[in-house]
Tab-separated table of C-alpha atoms and ligand atoms in Angstrom:
chain	number	residue	atom	x	y	z
A	288	MET	CA	-0.422	-10.111	-25.160
A	289	SER	CA	-1.529	-7.435	-22.666
A	290	TYR	CA	-0.264	-7.531	-19.096
A	291	SER	CA	-3.833	-7.875	-17.854
A	292	LYS	CA	-4.161	-11.041	-19.869
A	293	LYS	CA	-0.753	-12.348	-18.767
A	294	VAL	CA	-1.642	-11.692	-15.129
A	295	ASN	CA	-4.979	-13.477	-15.521
A	296	GLU	CA	-3.202	-16.474	-16.961
A	297	LEU	CA	-0.626	-16.348	-14.187
A	298	PHE	CA	-3.399	-16.543	-11.568
A	299	HIS	CA	-5.113	-19.304	-13.434
A	300	SER	CA	-2.002	-21.476	-13.647
A	301	GLN	CA	-0.608	-20.667	-10.180
A	302	LEU	CA	-3.879	-21.548	-8.451
A	303	LYS	CA	-3.727	-24.883	-10.233
A	304	GLU	CA	-0.038	-25.694	-9.703
A	305	TRP	CA	0.808	-24.128	-6.369
A	306	GLU	CA	-0.784	-25.696	-3.317
A	307	LEU	CA	-0.002	-22.843	-0.894
A	308	ALA	CA	-1.554	-20.247	-3.187
A	309	ARG	CA	-4.586	-22.401	-3.920
A	310	LEU	CA	-5.215	-22.993	-0.227
A	311	ASN	CA	-4.792	-19.359	0.818
A	312	TYR	CA	-6.928	-17.937	-2.004
A	313	SER	CA	-9.710	-20.404	-1.274
A	314	GLN	CA	-9.552	-19.477	2.435
A	315	LEU	CA	-9.879	-15.824	1.504
A	316	ASN	CA	-13.440	-16.533	0.350
A	317	ALA	CA	-14.330	-17.354	3.943
A	318	VAL	CA	-12.438	-14.482	5.535
A	319	ARG	CA	-14.418	-12.513	8.124
A	320	THR	CA	-14.885	-8.808	7.531
A	321	LYS	CA	-16.700	-6.203	9.564
A	322	ILE	CA	-17.700	-2.706	8.569
A	323	ILE	CA	-17.051	0.228	10.871
A	324	ASP	CA	-19.281	3.134	9.976
A	325	PHE	CA	-17.907	6.638	10.448
A	326	GLY	CA	-21.036	8.281	9.039
A	327	THR	CA	-19.795	9.698	5.763
A	328	PHE	CA	-17.270	6.942	5.110
A	329	LYS	CA	-16.534	3.445	6.285
A	330	ILE	CA	-13.570	1.324	7.211
A	331	LEU	CA	-13.471	-2.439	6.727
A	332	VAL	CA	-11.722	-4.698	9.204
A	333	GLN	CA	-10.489	-8.002	7.809
A	334	PHE	CA	-9.526	-10.904	10.096
A	335	ASN	CA	-6.642	-12.478	8.210
A	336	PRO	CA	-4.325	-14.750	10.258
A	337	GLU	CA	-2.069	-15.442	7.266
A	338	ARG	CA	-0.970	-11.815	7.331
A	339	MET	CA	0.713	-12.301	10.735
A	340	ARG	CA	4.105	-12.814	9.089
A	341	SER	CA	3.754	-9.418	7.451
A	342	SER	CA	2.149	-7.464	10.317
A	343	ALA	CA	4.573	-8.753	12.926
A	344	ALA	CA	7.627	-8.843	10.638
A	345	LYS	CA	10.858	-7.818	12.325
A	346	VAL	CA	12.270	-5.144	10.065
A	347	ASP	CA	15.204	-3.898	12.113
A	348	ALA	CA	18.560	-4.016	10.326
A	349	LYS	CA	19.860	-6.967	12.347
A	350	SER	CA	16.826	-9.203	11.747
A	351	ILE	CA	16.805	-8.302	8.059
A	352	GLU	CA	20.488	-9.099	7.648
A	353	SER	CA	20.206	-12.490	9.281
A	354	ARG	CA	17.284	-13.851	7.243
A	355	PRO	CA	17.285	-15.112	3.635
A	356	CYS	CA	15.430	-12.529	1.548
A	357	PHE	CA	12.098	-14.027	0.476
A	358	LEU	CA	11.893	-11.794	-2.606
A	359	CYS	CA	15.224	-12.860	-4.100
A	360	SER	CA	14.596	-15.356	-6.884
A	361	GLU	CA	16.839	-18.042	-5.371
A	362	ASN	CA	14.747	-18.079	-2.183
A	363	ARG	CA	11.284	-18.018	-3.719
A	364	PRO	CA	9.086	-21.120	-3.474
A	365	SER	CA	9.835	-23.532	-6.323
A	366	ASP	CA	6.195	-23.457	-7.492
A	367	GLN	CA	6.089	-19.679	-7.727
A	368	ARG	CA	6.175	-18.355	-11.281
A	369	GLY	CA	6.174	-14.809	-12.578
A	370	VAL	CA	5.592	-12.457	-15.482
A	371	ALA	CA	8.536	-10.272	-16.498
A	372	PHE	CA	7.856	-6.539	-16.448
A	373	ASP	CA	9.876	-3.535	-17.588
A	374	GLN	CA	13.478	-4.854	-17.829
A	375	ASN	CA	14.079	-5.776	-14.261
A	376	MET	CA	10.809	-6.476	-12.469
A	377	THR	CA	8.726	-9.634	-12.029
A	378	ILE	CA	5.010	-9.823	-11.313
A	379	LEU	CA	4.206	-12.600	-8.802
A	380	VAL	CA	1.046	-13.946	-7.222
A	381	ASN	CA	1.160	-12.981	-3.522
A	382	PRO	CA	0.601	-16.243	-1.622
A	383	TYR	CA	-0.785	-14.453	1.483
A	384	PRO	CA	-3.633	-12.461	-0.046
A	385	ILE	CA	-5.783	-9.630	1.251
A	386	PHE	CA	-7.404	-9.192	-2.186
A	387	GLN	CA	-9.041	-11.806	-4.425
A	388	ARG	CA	-6.273	-10.854	-6.840
A	389	HIS	CA	-3.113	-9.854	-4.981
A	390	LEU	CA	0.245	-9.350	-6.663
A	391	THR	CA	3.771	-8.658	-5.520
A	392	ILE	CA	5.901	-6.940	-8.130
A	393	THR	CA	9.525	-7.363	-7.251
A	394	SER	CA	12.856	-6.183	-8.572
A	395	GLU	CA	15.112	-8.956	-9.885
A	396	GLU	CA	17.959	-7.193	-8.166
A	397	HIS	CA	18.315	-7.236	-4.386
A	398	LYS	CA	18.349	-3.504	-3.674
A	399	ASP	CA	16.764	-1.256	-1.051
A	400	GLN	CA	13.087	-0.329	-1.015
A	401	ARG	CA	13.148	3.281	-2.317
A	402	ILE	CA	10.558	5.284	-4.207
A	403	LEU	CA	12.356	8.317	-5.650
A	404	GLN	CA	13.958	6.562	-8.644
A	405	ASN	CA	11.112	4.057	-8.991
A	406	PHE	CA	8.036	6.250	-9.042
A	407	GLY	CA	7.954	6.008	-12.853
A	408	THR	CA	7.864	2.205	-12.623
A	409	MET	CA	4.848	2.513	-10.375
A	410	LEU	CA	3.047	4.630	-12.975
A	411	ALA	CA	3.986	2.145	-15.703
A	412	LEU	CA	2.634	-0.731	-13.623
A	413	ALA	CA	-0.674	0.997	-12.948
A	414	GLU	CA	-0.973	1.629	-16.676
A	415	ALA	CA	-0.167	-2.000	-17.544
A	416	ILE	CA	-2.673	-3.545	-15.113
A	417	PRO	CA	-5.554	-1.051	-14.983
A	418	ASP	CA	-7.846	-3.384	-13.016
A	419	PHE	CA	-5.479	-3.137	-10.043
A	420	VAL	CA	-4.460	-0.530	-7.505
A	421	VAL	CA	-0.658	-0.559	-7.264
A	422	PHE	CA	0.726	0.350	-3.879
A	423	TYR	CA	4.058	1.141	-2.248
A	424	ASN	CA	4.923	0.664	1.394
A	425	GLY	CA	8.047	2.566	2.385
A	426	PRO	CA	10.882	0.790	4.249
A	427	GLU	CA	9.444	1.920	7.606
A	428	CYS	CA	5.819	2.049	6.497
A	429	GLY	CA	4.746	-1.557	6.343
A	430	ALA	CA	7.164	-3.163	3.869
A	431	SER	CA	8.236	-6.524	5.270
A	432	ALA	CA	11.245	-6.566	2.913
A	433	PRO	CA	12.709	-3.063	3.335
A	434	ASP	CA	15.918	-4.321	1.731
A	435	HIS	CA	14.374	-5.508	-1.546
A	436	LEU	CA	12.551	-3.154	-3.917
A	437	HIS	CA	8.952	-4.192	-4.513
A	438	PHE	CA	5.404	-3.006	-5.025
A	439	GLN	CA	2.111	-4.764	-4.458
A	440	ALA	CA	-1.180	-4.576	-6.304
A	441	GLY	CA	-4.722	-5.599	-5.439
A	442	ASN	CA	-7.866	-5.713	-7.561
A	443	SER	CA	-9.803	-2.440	-7.640
A	444	GLY	CA	-12.999	-2.115	-5.665
A	445	LEU	CA	-12.016	-3.372	-2.217
A	446	MET	CA	-10.528	-0.272	-0.570
A	447	PRO	CA	-13.091	2.427	0.375
A	448	LEU	CA	-10.517	5.160	-0.409
A	449	GLU	CA	-10.922	4.514	-4.151
A	450	GLU	CA	-14.649	5.227	-4.184
A	451	ASP	CA	-14.395	8.001	-1.592
A	452	PHE	CA	-12.054	9.885	-3.903
A	453	PHE	CA	-14.532	9.866	-6.756
A	454	ASN	CA	-17.637	10.655	-4.688
A	455	GLY	CA	-15.904	13.849	-3.566
A	456	SER	CA	-17.421	14.105	-0.098
A	457	HIS	CA	-14.011	14.356	1.604
A	458	THR	CA	-11.884	16.005	-1.066
A	459	ARG	CA	-11.290	19.570	-2.118
A	460	LEU	CA	-9.297	20.769	-5.123
A	461	LEU	CA	-6.159	22.495	-3.841
A	462	SER	CA	-4.609	23.511	-7.123
A	463	VAL	CA	-3.896	22.544	-10.709
A	464	ILE	CA	-0.218	22.453	-11.672
A	465	LYS	CA	0.849	21.619	-15.224
A	466	GLY	CA	-2.520	20.024	-15.846
A	467	VAL	CA	-2.289	17.857	-12.710
A	468	GLU	CA	-5.077	18.250	-10.170
A	469	LEU	CA	-3.986	18.264	-6.532
A	470	TRP	CA	-6.680	17.211	-4.090
A	471	HIS	CA	-6.723	17.638	-0.346
A	472	TRP	CA	-8.737	15.333	1.951
A	473	TYR	CA	-10.690	16.533	5.012
A	474	ASN	CA	-12.645	14.854	7.856
A	475	TYR	CA	-11.099	11.542	6.890
A	476	LEU	CA	-8.933	10.721	9.959
A	477	ARG	CA	-5.677	10.734	7.992
A	478	GLY	CA	-3.884	13.340	5.928
A	479	ILE	CA	-3.779	12.450	2.245
A	480	VAL	CA	-3.011	14.362	-0.912
A	481	SER	CA	-4.170	12.968	-4.221
A	482	MET	CA	-2.988	13.826	-7.715
A	483	GLN	CA	-4.936	13.180	-10.867
A	484	GLY	CA	-3.615	13.722	-14.369
A	485	SER	CA	-2.532	12.148	-17.620
A	486	ASP	CA	0.902	13.775	-18.016
A	487	ARG	CA	3.505	11.306	-16.781
A	488	GLU	CA	6.324	13.868	-16.687
A	489	ALA	CA	4.266	16.416	-14.782
A	490	LEU	CA	3.153	13.836	-12.205
A	491	ASN	CA	6.738	12.724	-11.749
A	492	GLU	CA	7.980	16.274	-11.361
A	493	ILE	CA	5.353	17.208	-8.766
A	494	PHE	CA	6.051	14.019	-6.839
A	495	GLN	CA	9.804	14.739	-6.850
A	496	GLY	CA	9.127	18.278	-5.615
A	497	PHE	CA	6.991	17.004	-2.776
A	498	TYR	CA	9.558	14.318	-1.909
A	499	GLN	CA	12.373	16.884	-1.653
A	500	LYS	CA	10.350	19.115	0.705
A	501	PHE	CA	9.205	16.202	2.806
A	502	SER	CA	12.761	14.825	3.145
A	503	LEU	CA	13.802	18.066	4.824
A	504	ILE	CA	11.422	17.271	7.692
A	505	GLN	CA	12.527	13.641	7.973
A	506	ASN	CA	16.208	13.982	7.138
A	507	ASP	CA	17.225	11.262	9.615
A	508	LYS	CA	15.383	8.615	7.562
A	509	PRO	CA	16.588	6.608	4.535
A	510	GLU	CA	13.678	8.260	2.724
A	511	PRO	CA	10.672	10.274	3.895
A	512	MET	CA	8.008	7.917	5.232
A	513	LEU	CA	5.334	7.231	2.637
A	514	ASN	CA	2.523	4.989	1.556
A	515	ILE	CA	1.397	5.512	-2.031
A	516	LEU	CA	-1.511	4.053	-3.991
A	517	VAL	CA	-1.791	4.444	-7.766
A	518	SER	CA	-4.519	3.436	-10.174
A	519	ARG	CA	-5.741	4.292	-13.660
A	520	TYR	CA	-8.951	6.126	-14.395
A	521	LYS	CA	-9.582	6.458	-18.138
A	522	LYS	CA	-6.448	8.217	-19.434
A	523	ASP	CA	-5.456	9.515	-16.005
A	524	TRP	CA	-3.395	8.267	-13.140
A	525	VAL	CA	-4.919	8.728	-9.698
A	526	ILE	CA	-2.219	8.833	-7.033
A	527	HIS	CA	-2.882	8.920	-3.298
A	528	ILE	CA	0.104	10.010	-1.227
A	529	ILE	CA	-0.040	9.298	2.505
A	530	PRO	CA	2.949	10.708	4.412
A	531	ARG	CA	3.731	8.940	7.675
A	532	LYS	CA	4.957	9.952	11.124
A	533	VAL	CA	5.638	6.584	12.684
A	534	HIS	CA	5.891	2.970	11.619
A	535	ARG	CA	3.699	1.311	14.244
A	536	PRO	CA	1.232	2.703	16.807
A	537	VAL	CA	1.791	2.300	20.585
A	538	GLN	CA	-0.912	-0.390	20.733
A	539	PHE	CA	1.339	-2.654	18.675
A	540	PHE	CA	3.922	-2.775	21.478
A	541	LEU	CA	1.572	-3.124	24.476
A	542	GLU	CA	0.849	-6.400	26.229
A	543	GLY	CA	-2.356	-8.085	27.331
A	544	ASP	CA	-5.793	-6.588	26.671
A	545	ASP	CA	-4.384	-3.241	25.530
A	546	LYS	CA	-2.415	-4.746	22.681
A	547	ILE	CA	-3.710	-4.396	19.133
A	548	LEU	CA	-1.474	-6.122	16.626
A	549	LEU	CA	-1.899	-3.753	13.725
A	550	SER	CA	0.954	-2.528	11.572
A	551	PRO	CA	-0.583	0.029	9.205
A	552	ALA	CA	0.437	0.042	5.559
A	553	SER	CA	-1.160	1.214	2.309
A	554	VAL	CA	-4.125	-1.153	2.446
A	555	ASP	CA	-5.036	-0.243	6.052
A	556	LEU	CA	-4.849	3.460	5.223
A	557	GLY	CA	-6.858	2.756	2.081
A	558	GLY	CA	-9.623	1.679	4.450
A	559	VAL	CA	-9.150	-2.071	4.847
A	560	ILE	CA	-7.636	-2.740	8.257
A	561	ILE	CA	-5.941	-6.106	8.585
A	562	THR	CA	-6.049	-7.808	11.971
A	563	PRO	CA	-4.116	-11.100	12.012
A	564	ARG	CA	-5.390	-11.904	15.546
A	565	GLU	CA	-9.052	-12.726	16.115
A	566	GLU	CA	-9.169	-10.929	19.476
A	567	ASP	CA	-8.165	-7.672	17.766
A	568	PHE	CA	-10.702	-8.208	15.000
A	569	LEU	CA	-13.438	-8.595	17.623
A	570	LYS	CA	-12.486	-5.783	19.963
A	571	ILE	CA	-11.219	-2.989	17.703
A	572	THR	CA	-13.427	0.119	17.899
A	573	LYS	CA	-13.951	3.347	16.010
A	574	ASP	CA	-11.893	5.177	18.625
A	575	ASP	CA	-9.041	2.693	18.308
A	576	ILE	CA	-8.920	3.239	14.559
A	577	ALA	CA	-9.069	7.024	14.842
A	578	GLY	CA	-6.322	6.909	17.495
A	579	ILE	CA	-4.080	4.647	15.431
A	580	PHE	CA	-4.472	6.744	12.271
A	581	SER	CA	-3.704	9.930	14.176
A	582	GLN	CA	-0.481	8.423	15.515
A	583	VAL	CA	0.881	7.096	12.245
A	584	CYS	CA	-0.323	9.789	9.817
A	585	PHE	CA	-0.009	13.544	9.574
A	586	ASP	CA	-3.190	15.449	10.190
A	587	GLU	CA	-5.013	17.193	7.401
A	588	SER	CA	-3.749	20.713	8.030
A	589	GLU	CA	-0.132	19.562	8.272
A	590	ILE	CA	-0.482	17.906	4.886
A	591	THR	CA	-1.948	21.003	3.303
A	592	TYR	CA	0.989	22.986	4.654
A	593	LEU	CA	3.504	20.441	3.290
A	594	PHE	CA	1.956	20.637	-0.134
A	595	SER	CA	1.573	24.412	-0.129
A	596	GLN	CA	5.394	24.496	0.003
A	597	ILE	CA	5.635	23.074	-3.503
A	598	LEU	CA	2.781	25.046	-5.048
B	119	ZN	ZN1	16.224	-9.903	-1.972
């Protein structure tokens, strides 16, 4: 049976058997969304109170050490079931969804969130569930379990980034290396480089090359700060790499009216901003979003320079 079919069946049975999942997925139908128009592209803002635990998660070493890990199998809810993937991974229904179909794909082993050795798994996942965008939040880039390797996936079609890549109004071809197209984004508020190609080895090699260069700039970190989104398009993988400067914007730490509780991760940078508090959903403006993106991401010319190093 294909993974797509297994995942469909998993959703079907979990939404029947598991009260928490059923409740949260049915509430998602009523979730409020607003569209912020930037002219040539748009950003969605989703008011999603259930995401508070993720957005406000304490991810410092001390807090992480003192809590039971919610991704370890012995601590998962008793009603949560999974589909085994690739030796040591399990595909789970995410009980706090942003997407109509939202998965967490977790390692069966409790080990640190790291991408370098697991990039191939991400490609394999995207290939196995082609109706989904698979995404990775680095340990200081939105992952609420930085100590336990995992990916997430959401059904295609929600994040504006996906469509914006194919309509080409913000992308320019930088280069073609070993059959892999490297695309640079412009006038898009955040520095992104995208790769498109069908050669798994070549994609892996280019990613590793980029990773090595980027780690030189952020050599005080457990790994260079990254959000990554991967999907399948025909026989190709489409990979969006979003290098990060900081974990959370200043607004996150302010008090009173100036506070915006927003902790950007792959989905936010993919164009769906999650606000767990209603007041933030109502008040957030275009300028706030531009300001937050410019704090947490590299700008477009910096990204081009980073990538020119590996060309
Ligand atoms: Zn764990």
